[in-house]
Amino acid sequence: MASVMESALFVLPYFLLFIFALAFGAAFWLLYSLSKSDSSSRSSGYASYFRKRHTHKFA
């Protein structure tokens, strides 16, 4: 059991770093797709719809 705990403690920081990098990449991709100019892709269309909806809500 001790060897299993030692290996888990050895792998844990790398696992957390991988999770953090994955979350950072997802957030960066989301911000990039939201701030991108209007094109024919589905994500930008959804982003423009979301922006319009929010501006109508707050205005």
GROMACS .gro file of N, CA and C in nm:
model
  177
    1MET      N    1   0.082  -0.122   0.000
    1MET     CA    2   0.000   0.000   0.000
    1MET      C    3   0.086   0.127   0.000
    2ALA      N    4   0.200   0.120   0.070
    2ALA     CA    5   0.285   0.239   0.079
    2ALA      C    6   0.340   0.276  -0.059
    3SER      N    7   0.377   0.174  -0.137
    3SER     CA    8   0.431   0.203  -0.270
    3SER      C    9   0.323   0.265  -0.360
    4VAL      N   10   0.199   0.221  -0.344
    4VAL     CA   11   0.089   0.277  -0.422
    4VAL      C   12   0.067   0.423  -0.384
    5MET      N   13   0.075   0.453  -0.254
    5MET     CA   14   0.058   0.591  -0.209
    5MET      C   15   0.173   0.678  -0.259
    6GLU      N   16   0.293   0.624  -0.257
    6GLU     CA   17   0.408   0.701  -0.305
    6GLU      C   18   0.396   0.730  -0.454
    7SER      N   19   0.353   0.633  -0.531
    7SER     CA   20   0.337   0.655  -0.675
    7SER      C   21   0.224   0.754  -0.702
    8ALA      N   22   0.117   0.748  -0.621
    8ALA     CA   23   0.007   0.842  -0.638
    8ALA      C   24   0.053   0.984  -0.606
    9LEU      N   25   0.132   0.999  -0.500
    9LEU     CA   26   0.183   1.131  -0.465
    9LEU      C   27   0.282   1.181  -0.570
   10PHE      N   28   0.351   1.089  -0.637
   10PHE     CA   29   0.445   1.129  -0.742
   10PHE      C   30   0.371   1.173  -0.868
   11VAL      N   31   0.257   1.110  -0.897
   11VAL     CA   32   0.183   1.140  -1.020
   11VAL      C   33   0.090   1.258  -1.001
   12LEU      N   34   0.046   1.284  -0.878
   12LEU     CA   35  -0.056   1.386  -0.852
   12LEU      C   36  -0.021   1.525  -0.905
   13PRO      N   37   0.100   1.579  -0.880
   13PRO     CA   38   0.131   1.713  -0.934
   13PRO      C   39   0.121   1.720  -1.086
   14TYR      N   40   0.168   1.616  -1.155
   14TYR     CA   41   0.159   1.617  -1.301
   14TYR      C   42   0.014   1.609  -1.347
   15PHE      N   43  -0.067   1.533  -1.273
   15PHE     CA   44  -0.208   1.523  -1.307
   15PHE      C   45  -0.277   1.658  -1.288
   16LEU      N   46  -0.247   1.727  -1.178
   16LEU     CA   47  -0.305   1.859  -1.154
   16LEU      C   48  -0.258   1.958  -1.259
   17LEU      N   49  -0.131   1.949  -1.297
   17LEU     CA   50  -0.079   2.039  -1.400
   17LEU      C   51  -0.148   2.014  -1.534
   18PHE      N   52  -0.176   1.886  -1.563
   18PHE     CA   53  -0.246   1.852  -1.687
   18PHE      C   54  -0.389   1.906  -1.685
   19ILE      N   55  -0.457   1.894  -1.571
   19ILE     CA   56  -0.593   1.945  -1.559
   19ILE      C   57  -0.593   2.097  -1.573
   20PHE      N   58  -0.495   2.164  -1.511
   20PHE     CA   59  -0.487   2.310  -1.519
   20PHE      C   60  -0.460   2.355  -1.662
   21ALA      N   61  -0.370   2.284  -1.730
   21ALA     CA   62  -0.340   2.320  -1.869
   21ALA      C   63  -0.462   2.298  -1.958
   22LEU      N   64  -0.537   2.192  -1.931
   22LEU     CA   65  -0.657   2.164  -2.010
   22LEU      C   66  -0.761   2.273  -1.988
   23ALA      N   67  -0.781   2.314  -1.863
   23ALA     CA   68  -0.879   2.418  -1.834
   23ALA      C   69  -0.834   2.552  -1.893
   24PHE      N   70  -0.705   2.581  -1.885
   24PHE     CA   71  -0.653   2.706  -1.941
   24PHE      C   72  -0.669   2.709  -2.092
   25GLY      N   73  -0.641   2.596  -2.156
   25GLY     CA   74  -0.658   2.588  -2.301
   25GLY      C   75  -0.803   2.605  -2.342
   26ALA      N   76  -0.894   2.544  -2.267
   26ALA     CA   77  -1.036   2.556  -2.299
   26ALA      C   78  -1.083   2.700  -2.282
   27ALA      N   79  -1.039   2.766  -2.175
   27ALA     CA   80  -1.079   2.905  -2.152
   27ALA      C   81  -1.020   2.996  -2.260
   28PHE      N   82  -0.895   2.970  -2.298
   28PHE     CA   83  -0.831   3.051  -2.402
   28PHE      C   84  -0.901   3.032  -2.536
   29TRP      N   85  -0.939   2.907  -2.568
   29TRP     CA   86  -1.010   2.882  -2.694
   29TRP      C   87  -1.147   2.947  -2.693
   30LEU      N   88  -1.213   2.946  -2.577
   30LEU     CA   89  -1.345   3.007  -2.568
   30LEU      C   90  -1.335   3.158  -2.588
   31LEU      N   91  -1.237   3.222  -2.522
   31LEU     CA   92  -1.219   3.366  -2.539
   31LEU      C   93  -1.181   3.400  -2.683
   32TYR      N   94  -1.098   3.316  -2.743
   32TYR     CA   95  -1.058   3.340  -2.882
   32TYR      C   96  -1.177   3.329  -2.976
   33SER      N   97  -1.260   3.229  -2.955
   33SER     CA   98  -1.377   3.211  -3.043
   33SER      C   99  -1.480   3.321  -3.020
   34LEU      N  100  -1.487   3.373  -2.897
   34LEU     CA  101  -1.582   3.480  -2.869
   34LEU      C  102  -1.534   3.612  -2.926
   35SER      N  103  -1.404   3.638  -2.920
   35SER     CA  104  -1.351   3.767  -2.966
   35SER      C  105  -1.321   3.766  -3.115
   36LYS      N  106  -1.333   3.652  -3.181
   36LYS     CA  107  -1.304   3.645  -3.323
   36LYS      C  108  -1.409   3.723  -3.402
   37SER      N  109  -1.367   3.777  -3.516
   37SER     CA  110  -1.460   3.852  -3.598
   37SER      C  111  -1.561   3.757  -3.662
   38ASP      N  112  -1.668   3.813  -3.718
   38ASP     CA  113  -1.775   3.732  -3.772
   38ASP      C  114  -1.727   3.654  -3.894
   39SER      N  115  -1.748   3.522  -3.891
   39SER     CA  116  -1.718   3.437  -4.005
   39SER      C  117  -1.831   3.337  -4.022
   40SER      N  118  -1.812   3.239  -4.109
   40SER     CA  119  -1.921   3.146  -4.138
   40SER      C  120  -1.921   3.026  -4.046
   41SER      N  121  -1.841   3.030  -3.937
   41SER     CA  122  -1.837   2.915  -3.847
   41SER      C  123  -1.953   2.919  -3.749
   42ARG      N  124  -1.985   2.805  -3.693
   42ARG     CA  125  -2.101   2.796  -3.605
   42ARG      C  126  -2.074   2.866  -3.472
   43SER      N  127  -1.951   2.856  -3.419
   43SER     CA  128  -1.922   2.912  -3.288
   43SER      C  129  -1.931   3.064  -3.289
   44SER      N  130  -1.884   3.128  -3.398
   44SER     CA  131  -1.891   3.274  -3.404
   44SER      C  132  -2.035   3.321  -3.417
   45GLY      N  133  -2.116   3.246  -3.489
   45GLY     CA  134  -2.258   3.281  -3.500
   45GLY      C  135  -2.326   3.272  -3.365
   46TYR      N  136  -2.294   3.167  -3.290
   46TYR     CA  137  -2.351   3.153  -3.156
   46TYR      C  138  -2.300   3.264  -3.065
   47ALA      N  139  -2.172   3.303  -3.082
   47ALA     CA  140  -2.116   3.409  -3.000
   47ALA      C  141  -2.185   3.543  -3.030
   48SER      N  142  -2.211   3.569  -3.159
   48SER     CA  143  -2.278   3.695  -3.194
   48SER      C  144  -2.421   3.695  -3.141
   49TYR      N  145  -2.488   3.579  -3.148
   49TYR     CA  146  -2.623   3.569  -3.093
   49TYR      C  147  -2.621   3.591  -2.943
   50PHE      N  148  -2.521   3.533  -2.877
   50PHE     CA  149  -2.509   3.549  -2.732
   50PHE      C  150  -2.483   3.695  -2.696
   51ARG      N  151  -2.396   3.761  -2.775
   51ARG     CA  152  -2.363   3.902  -2.750
   51ARG      C  153  -2.486   3.990  -2.771
   52LYS      N  154  -2.560   3.964  -2.879
   52LYS     CA  155  -2.681   4.042  -2.906
   52LYS      C  156  -2.781   4.026  -2.793
   53ARG      N  157  -2.798   3.902  -2.750
   53ARG     CA  158  -2.892   3.874  -2.642
   53ARG      C  159  -2.853   3.950  -2.516
   54HIS      N  160  -2.723   3.949  -2.484
   54HIS     CA  161  -2.680   4.016  -2.363
   54HIS      C  162  -2.692   4.168  -2.374
   55THR      N  163  -2.662   4.223  -2.491
   55THR     CA  164  -2.675   4.368  -2.506
   55THR      C  165  -2.821   4.409  -2.497
   56HIS      N  166  -2.910   4.328  -2.554
   56HIS     CA  167  -3.052   4.360  -2.543
   56HIS      C  168  -3.099   4.349  -2.398
   57LYS      N  169  -3.041   4.253  -2.326
   57LYS     CA  170  -3.082   4.234  -2.188
   57LYS      C  171  -3.037   4.352  -2.102
   58PHE      N  172  -2.914   4.398  -2.124
   58PHE     CA  173  -2.859   4.502  -2.038
   58PHE      C  174  -2.901   4.642  -2.082
   59ALA      N  175  -2.940   4.658  -2.207
   59ALA     CA  176  -2.973   4.791  -2.257
   59ALA      C  177  -3.107   4.839  -2.201
   0.00000   0.00000   0.00000
